[in-house]
CSV table of C-alpha atoms in Angstrom, one decimal:
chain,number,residue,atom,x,y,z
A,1,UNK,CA,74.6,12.2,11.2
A,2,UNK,CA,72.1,10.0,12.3
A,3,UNK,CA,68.9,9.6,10.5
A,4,UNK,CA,65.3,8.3,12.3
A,5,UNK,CA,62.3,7.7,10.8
A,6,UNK,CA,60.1,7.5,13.6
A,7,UNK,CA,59.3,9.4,16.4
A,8,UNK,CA,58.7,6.6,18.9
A,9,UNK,CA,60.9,4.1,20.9
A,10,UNK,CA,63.8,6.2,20.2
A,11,UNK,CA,67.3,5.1,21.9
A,12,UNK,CA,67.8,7.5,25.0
A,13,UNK,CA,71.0,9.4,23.3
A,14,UNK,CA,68.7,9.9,20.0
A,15,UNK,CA,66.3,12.3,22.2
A,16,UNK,CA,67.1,15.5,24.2
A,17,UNK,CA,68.0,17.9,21.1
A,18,UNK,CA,67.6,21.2,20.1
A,19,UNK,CA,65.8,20.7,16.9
A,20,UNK,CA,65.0,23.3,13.6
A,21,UNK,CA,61.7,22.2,12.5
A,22,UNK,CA,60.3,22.8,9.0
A,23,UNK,CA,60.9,21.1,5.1
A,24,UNK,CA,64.0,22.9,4.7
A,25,UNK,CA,63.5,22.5,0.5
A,26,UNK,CA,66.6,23.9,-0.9
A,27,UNK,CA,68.0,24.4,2.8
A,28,UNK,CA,68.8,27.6,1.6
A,29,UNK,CA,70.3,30.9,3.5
A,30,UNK,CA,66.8,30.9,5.5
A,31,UNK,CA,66.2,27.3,6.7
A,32,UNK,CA,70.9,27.9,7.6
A,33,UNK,CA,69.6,30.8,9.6
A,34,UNK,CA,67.2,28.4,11.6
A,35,UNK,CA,69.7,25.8,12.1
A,36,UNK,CA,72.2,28.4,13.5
A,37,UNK,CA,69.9,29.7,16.1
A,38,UNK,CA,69.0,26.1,16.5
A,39,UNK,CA,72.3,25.1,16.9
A,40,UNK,CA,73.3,28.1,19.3
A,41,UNK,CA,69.9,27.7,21.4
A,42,UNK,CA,71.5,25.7,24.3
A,43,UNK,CA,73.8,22.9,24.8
A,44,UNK,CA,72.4,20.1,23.1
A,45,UNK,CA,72.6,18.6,20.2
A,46,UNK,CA,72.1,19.9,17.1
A,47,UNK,CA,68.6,18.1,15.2
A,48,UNK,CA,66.0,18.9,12.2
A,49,UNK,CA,62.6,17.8,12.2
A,50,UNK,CA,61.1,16.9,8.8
A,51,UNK,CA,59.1,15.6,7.1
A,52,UNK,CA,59.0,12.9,4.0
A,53,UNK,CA,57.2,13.0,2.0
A,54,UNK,CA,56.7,17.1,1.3
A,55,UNK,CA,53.5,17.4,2.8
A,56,UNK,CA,52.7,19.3,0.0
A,57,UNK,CA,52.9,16.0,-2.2
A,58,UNK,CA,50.9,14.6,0.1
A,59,UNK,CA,47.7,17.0,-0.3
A,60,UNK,CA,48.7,17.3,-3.7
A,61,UNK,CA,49.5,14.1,-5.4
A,62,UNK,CA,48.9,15.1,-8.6
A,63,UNK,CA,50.8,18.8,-8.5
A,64,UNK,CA,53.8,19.1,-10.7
A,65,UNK,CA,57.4,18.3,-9.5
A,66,UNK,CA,58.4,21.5,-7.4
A,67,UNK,CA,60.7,20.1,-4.8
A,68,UNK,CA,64.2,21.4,-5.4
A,69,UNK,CA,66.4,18.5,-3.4
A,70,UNK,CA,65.0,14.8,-3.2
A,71,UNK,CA,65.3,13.2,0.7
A,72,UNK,CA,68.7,12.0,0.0
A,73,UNK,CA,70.2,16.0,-1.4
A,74,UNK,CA,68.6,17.5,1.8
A,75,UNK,CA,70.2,15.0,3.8
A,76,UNK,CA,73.9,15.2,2.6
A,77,UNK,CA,73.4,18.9,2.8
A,78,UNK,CA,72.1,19.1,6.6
A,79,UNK,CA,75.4,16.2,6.8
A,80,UNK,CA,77.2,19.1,5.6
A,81,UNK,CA,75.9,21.8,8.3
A,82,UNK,CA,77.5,19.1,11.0
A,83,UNK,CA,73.4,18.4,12.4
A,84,UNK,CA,74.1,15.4,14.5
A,85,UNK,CA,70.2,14.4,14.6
A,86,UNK,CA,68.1,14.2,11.5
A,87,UNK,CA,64.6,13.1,12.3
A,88,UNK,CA,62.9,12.4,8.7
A,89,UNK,CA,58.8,11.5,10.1
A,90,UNK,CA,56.5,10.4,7.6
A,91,UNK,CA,53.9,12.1,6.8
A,92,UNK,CA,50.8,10.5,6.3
A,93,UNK,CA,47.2,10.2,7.6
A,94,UNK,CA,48.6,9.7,11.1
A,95,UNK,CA,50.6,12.6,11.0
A,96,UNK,CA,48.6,15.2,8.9
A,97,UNK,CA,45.5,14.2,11.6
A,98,UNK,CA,47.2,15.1,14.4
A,99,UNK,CA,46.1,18.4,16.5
A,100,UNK,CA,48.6,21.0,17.4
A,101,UNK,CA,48.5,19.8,21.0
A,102,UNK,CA,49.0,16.1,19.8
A,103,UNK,CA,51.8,16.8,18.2
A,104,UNK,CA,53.6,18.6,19.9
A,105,UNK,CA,52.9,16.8,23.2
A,106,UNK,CA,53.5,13.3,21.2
A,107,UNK,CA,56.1,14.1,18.9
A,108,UNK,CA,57.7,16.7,20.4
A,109,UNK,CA,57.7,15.6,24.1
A,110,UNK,CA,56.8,12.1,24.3
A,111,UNK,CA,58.7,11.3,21.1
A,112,UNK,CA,61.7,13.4,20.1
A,113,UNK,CA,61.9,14.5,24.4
A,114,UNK,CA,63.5,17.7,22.4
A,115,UNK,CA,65.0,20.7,24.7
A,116,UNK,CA,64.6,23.5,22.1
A,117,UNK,CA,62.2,24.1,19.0
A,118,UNK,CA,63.3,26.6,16.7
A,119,UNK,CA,61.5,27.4,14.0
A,120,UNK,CA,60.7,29.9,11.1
A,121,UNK,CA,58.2,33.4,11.5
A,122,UNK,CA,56.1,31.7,9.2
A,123,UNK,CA,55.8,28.2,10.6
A,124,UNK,CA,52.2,26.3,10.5
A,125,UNK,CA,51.6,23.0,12.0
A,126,UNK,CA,49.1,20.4,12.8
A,127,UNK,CA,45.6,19.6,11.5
A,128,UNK,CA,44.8,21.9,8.8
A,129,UNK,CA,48.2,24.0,9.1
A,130,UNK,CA,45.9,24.9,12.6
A,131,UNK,CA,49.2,25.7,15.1
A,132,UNK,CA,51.4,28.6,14.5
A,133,UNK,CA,54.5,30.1,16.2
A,134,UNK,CA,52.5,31.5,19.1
A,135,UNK,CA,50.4,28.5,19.3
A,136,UNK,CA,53.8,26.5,19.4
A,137,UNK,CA,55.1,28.4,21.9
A,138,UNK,CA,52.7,28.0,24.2
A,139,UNK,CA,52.4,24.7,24.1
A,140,UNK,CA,56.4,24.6,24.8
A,141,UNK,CA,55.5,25.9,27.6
A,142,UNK,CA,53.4,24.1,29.3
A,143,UNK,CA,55.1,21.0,27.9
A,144,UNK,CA,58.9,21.7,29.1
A,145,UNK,CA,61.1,22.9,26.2
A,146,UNK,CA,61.9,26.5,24.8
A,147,UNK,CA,60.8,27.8,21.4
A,148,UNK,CA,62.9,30.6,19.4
A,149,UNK,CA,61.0,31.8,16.6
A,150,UNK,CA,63.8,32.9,13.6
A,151,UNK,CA,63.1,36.3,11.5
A,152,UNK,CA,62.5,35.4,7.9
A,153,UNK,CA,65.9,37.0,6.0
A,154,UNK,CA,66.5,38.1,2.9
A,155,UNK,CA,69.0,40.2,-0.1
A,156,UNK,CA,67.2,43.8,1.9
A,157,UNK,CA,65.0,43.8,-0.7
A,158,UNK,CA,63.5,40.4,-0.9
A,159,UNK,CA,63.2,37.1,1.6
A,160,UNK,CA,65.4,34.0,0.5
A,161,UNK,CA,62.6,31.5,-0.1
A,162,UNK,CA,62.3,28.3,-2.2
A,163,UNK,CA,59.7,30.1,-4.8
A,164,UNK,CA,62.3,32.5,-5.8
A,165,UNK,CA,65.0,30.2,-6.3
A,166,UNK,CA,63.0,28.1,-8.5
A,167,UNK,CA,62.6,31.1,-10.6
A,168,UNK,CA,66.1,31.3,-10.8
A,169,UNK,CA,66.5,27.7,-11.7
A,170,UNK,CA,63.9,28.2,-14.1
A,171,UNK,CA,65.4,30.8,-15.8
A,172,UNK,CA,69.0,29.4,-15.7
A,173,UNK,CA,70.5,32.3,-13.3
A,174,UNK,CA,72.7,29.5,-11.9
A,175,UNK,CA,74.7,32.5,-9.6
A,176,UNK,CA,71.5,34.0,-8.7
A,177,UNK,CA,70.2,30.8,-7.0
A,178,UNK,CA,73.5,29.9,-5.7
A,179,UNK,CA,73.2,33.3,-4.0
A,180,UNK,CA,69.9,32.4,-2.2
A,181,UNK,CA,70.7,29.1,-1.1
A,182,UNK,CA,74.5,29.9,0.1
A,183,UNK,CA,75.8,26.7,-2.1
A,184,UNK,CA,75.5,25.8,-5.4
A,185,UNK,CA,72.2,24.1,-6.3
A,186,UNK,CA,72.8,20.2,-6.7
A,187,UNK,CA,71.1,17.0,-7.9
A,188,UNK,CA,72.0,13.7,-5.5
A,189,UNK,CA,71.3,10.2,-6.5
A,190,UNK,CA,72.3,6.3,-7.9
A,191,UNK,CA,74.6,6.3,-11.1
A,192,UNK,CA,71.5,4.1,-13.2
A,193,UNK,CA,72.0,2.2,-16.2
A,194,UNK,CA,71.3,4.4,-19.8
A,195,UNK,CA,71.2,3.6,-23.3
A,196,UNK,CA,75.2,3.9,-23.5
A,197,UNK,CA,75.1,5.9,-26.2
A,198,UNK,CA,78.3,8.8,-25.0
A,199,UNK,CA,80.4,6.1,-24.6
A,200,UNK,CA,80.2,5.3,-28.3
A,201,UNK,CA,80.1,9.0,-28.7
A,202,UNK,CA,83.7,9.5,-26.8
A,203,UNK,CA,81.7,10.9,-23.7
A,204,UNK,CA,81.1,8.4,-21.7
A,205,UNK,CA,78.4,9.7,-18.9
A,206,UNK,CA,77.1,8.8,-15.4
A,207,UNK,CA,73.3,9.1,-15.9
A,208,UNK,CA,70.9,10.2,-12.6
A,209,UNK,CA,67.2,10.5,-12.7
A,210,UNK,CA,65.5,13.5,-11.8
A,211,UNK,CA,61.8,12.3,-11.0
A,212,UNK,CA,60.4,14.5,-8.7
A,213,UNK,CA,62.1,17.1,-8.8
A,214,UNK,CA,61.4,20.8,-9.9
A,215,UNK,CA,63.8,21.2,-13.0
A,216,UNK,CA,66.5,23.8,-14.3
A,217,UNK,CA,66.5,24.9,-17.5
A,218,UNK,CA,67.1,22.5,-19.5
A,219,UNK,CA,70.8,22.6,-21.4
A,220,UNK,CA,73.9,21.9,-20.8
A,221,UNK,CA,76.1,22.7,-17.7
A,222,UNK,CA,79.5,23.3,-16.4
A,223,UNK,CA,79.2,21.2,-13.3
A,224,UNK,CA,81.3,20.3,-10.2
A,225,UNK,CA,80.4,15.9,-9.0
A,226,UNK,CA,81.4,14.6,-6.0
A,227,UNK,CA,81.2,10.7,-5.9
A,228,UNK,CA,80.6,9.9,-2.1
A,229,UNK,CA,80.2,6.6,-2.2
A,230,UNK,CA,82.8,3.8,-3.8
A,231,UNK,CA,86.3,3.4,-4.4
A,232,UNK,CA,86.5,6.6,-6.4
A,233,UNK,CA,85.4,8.9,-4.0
A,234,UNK,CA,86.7,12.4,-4.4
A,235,UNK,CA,85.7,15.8,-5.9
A,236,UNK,CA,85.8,16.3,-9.7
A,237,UNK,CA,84.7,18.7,-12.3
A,238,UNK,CA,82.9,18.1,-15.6
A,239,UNK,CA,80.2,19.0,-18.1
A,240,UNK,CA,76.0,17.9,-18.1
A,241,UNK,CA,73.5,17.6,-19.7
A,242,UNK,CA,69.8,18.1,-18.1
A,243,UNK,CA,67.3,17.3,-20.3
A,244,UNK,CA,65.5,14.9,-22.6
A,245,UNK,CA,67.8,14.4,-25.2
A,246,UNK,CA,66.2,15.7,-28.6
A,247,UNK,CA,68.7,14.3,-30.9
A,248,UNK,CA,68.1,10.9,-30.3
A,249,UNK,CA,63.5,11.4,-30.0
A,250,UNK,CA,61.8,12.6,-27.2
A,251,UNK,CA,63.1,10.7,-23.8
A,252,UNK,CA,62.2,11.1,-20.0
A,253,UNK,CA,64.6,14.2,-18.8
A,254,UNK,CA,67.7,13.2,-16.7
A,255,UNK,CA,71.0,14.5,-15.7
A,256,UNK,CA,73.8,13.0,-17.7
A,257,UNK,CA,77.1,14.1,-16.3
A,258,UNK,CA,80.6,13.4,-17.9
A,259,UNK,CA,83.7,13.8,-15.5
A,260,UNK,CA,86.7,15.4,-17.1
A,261,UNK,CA,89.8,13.2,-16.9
A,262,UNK,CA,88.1,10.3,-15.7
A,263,UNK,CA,87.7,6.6,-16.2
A,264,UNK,CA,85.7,4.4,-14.0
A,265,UNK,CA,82.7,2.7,-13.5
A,266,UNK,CA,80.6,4.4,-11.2
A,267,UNK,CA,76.8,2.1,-12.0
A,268,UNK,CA,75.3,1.8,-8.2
A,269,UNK,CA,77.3,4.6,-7.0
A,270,UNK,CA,76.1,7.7,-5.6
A,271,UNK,CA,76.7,11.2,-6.8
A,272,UNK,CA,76.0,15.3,-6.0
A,273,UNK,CA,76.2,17.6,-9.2
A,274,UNK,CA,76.7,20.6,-8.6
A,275,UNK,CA,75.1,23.1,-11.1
A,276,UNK,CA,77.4,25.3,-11.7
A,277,UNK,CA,76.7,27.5,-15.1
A,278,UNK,CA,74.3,27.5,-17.8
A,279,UNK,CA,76.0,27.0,-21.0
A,280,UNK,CA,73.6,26.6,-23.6
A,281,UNK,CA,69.9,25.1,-24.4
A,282,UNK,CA,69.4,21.4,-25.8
A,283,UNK,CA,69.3,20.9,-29.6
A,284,UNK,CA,69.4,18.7,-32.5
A,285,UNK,CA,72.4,18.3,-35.1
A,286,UNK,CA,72.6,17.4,-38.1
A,287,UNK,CA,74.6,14.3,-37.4
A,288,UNK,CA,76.7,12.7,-34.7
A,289,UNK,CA,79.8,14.7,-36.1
A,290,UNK,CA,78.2,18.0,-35.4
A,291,UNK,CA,77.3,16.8,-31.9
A,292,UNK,CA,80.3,15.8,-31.1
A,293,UNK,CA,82.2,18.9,-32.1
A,294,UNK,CA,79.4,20.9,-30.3
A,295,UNK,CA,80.1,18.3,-26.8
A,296,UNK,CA,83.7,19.2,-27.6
A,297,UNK,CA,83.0,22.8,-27.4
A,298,UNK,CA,81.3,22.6,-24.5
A,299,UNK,CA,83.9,20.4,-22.5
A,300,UNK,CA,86.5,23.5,-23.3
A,301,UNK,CA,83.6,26.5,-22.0
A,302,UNK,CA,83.7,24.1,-18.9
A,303,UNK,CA,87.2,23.2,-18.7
A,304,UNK,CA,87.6,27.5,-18.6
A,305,UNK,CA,84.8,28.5,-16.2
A,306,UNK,CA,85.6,25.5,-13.5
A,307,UNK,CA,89.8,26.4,-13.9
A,308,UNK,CA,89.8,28.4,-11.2
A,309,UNK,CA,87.4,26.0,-8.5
């Protein structure tokens, strides 16, 4: 998959897809029913449109964290959905000023050249979230390309959206979420440097940050990690802990994942944990034996749940 941060001067076999527009947070069962019809529209190839950062981070800086995948989870997912194009725009005063006409005859046309638009029933665009589906398809119209507006889905008794699965995240319904979003919910990033301390402990762990991000419940996880970058690439399974680590003071939350059977250096590398089942909430022992016997515990609840994946 290619990945484009601009919408001008693109090379001539960048432009000329059919494109799913939207933020596609979570790409959940939803946004995949978008990219299908997308993907079916006409023969093409097979782009997103979105946008970095959320524009709601942009209008609201100072919000908290509710994004469930950072640029680089979306992107391995929409990897994972074979889309050829993936056309990331920045959005900033340039972009959030633009009209409803201007963007789609500058982006759109000018820019991406794009055959097909599809998009979901609910989609707003342009100045002031001004442009909607029928406004968009309109302006397809008159501007050369085909617009196929996708029917929000759902369980038959609710939509699959991003607020709900962050209520199941929330709460720790693991299966729930997984359900909404058609994979298991993950965290991508660099392998950073932490205090070292589960190596000492006989758990060594590959730490990720989670800024931005809306978070889980905190605890501990049985959790499937796939390296995809470095010499120890591959698929593994494992146990985590999310959370701020209250036995050794109050820290900045992170992911700390050890992999079962495992012994490597992965500092610089990049990972995707997969959530996989809540096992319990963080907690303080009284003293590193207790901890360990507890982390020893939990390797065998994960060991048990992940046997059969």
């Amino acid at each position: 998959m290619r990945i484009h941060h601009d919408w001008t001067a693109l090379p001539p076999d960048a432009r000329g897809a059919s494109i799913a527009m939207g933020n596609f947070d979570g790409v959940h069962l939803g946004h995949r029913s978008v990219i299908d019809l997308a993907r079916n529209a006409c023969a093409a190839p097979l782009g997103v449109l979105t946008f970095e950062p959320h524009p709601r981070e942009y209008f609201q800086p100072d919000a908290p964290p509710f994004r469930l995948m950072n640029a680089e989870s979306r992107a391995n997912r929409l990897a994972r959905l074979q889309v050829e194009q993936l056309y990331e725009l920045p959005f900033d005063a340039v972009l959030a000023g633009l009209s409803p006409e201007e963007f789609a005859r500058q982006v759109l046309s000018q820019g991406l050249g794009v055959r097909h638009v599809t998009v979901g029933a609910d989609f707003c665009f342009g100045r002031k979230r001004s442009g909607d589906v029928r406004v968009l398809t309109r302006l397809g119209h008159e501007l050369g390309f085909d617009v196929t507006v996708a029917p929000l889905i759902g369980d038959g008794q609710n939509e699959y959206s991003s607020t709900a699965i962050r209520t199941a995240l929330t709460e720790g319904r693991m299966r729930d979420a997984e359900r909404m979003l058609g994979h298991w919910h993950r965290i991508d990033g660099e392998v950073i440097h932490g205090e070292k301390r589960g190596r000492e402990l006989g758990y060594p762990t590959a730490n990720m940050a989670v800024d931005g991000l809306h978070l889980p419940k905190l605890g501990v996880y049985a959790v499937l990690v796939d390296v995809l970058t470095g010499p120890e690439q591959g698929s593994y399974k494992g146990v985590a802990s999310l959370g701020v680590r209250p036995m050794f003071g109050r820290n900045q939350p992170n992911l700390e994942s050890f992999i079962f059977d495992f012994d490597a250096s992965l500092y610089g590398e990049h990972l995707s944990v997969a959530l996989v089942e809540y096992l319990r909430p963080e907690q303080k022992f009284d003293g590193l034996p207790a901890l360990i016997a507890q982390m020893d515990r939990d390797s065998a609840r994960a060991r048990e749940i992940l046997s059969s994946r």
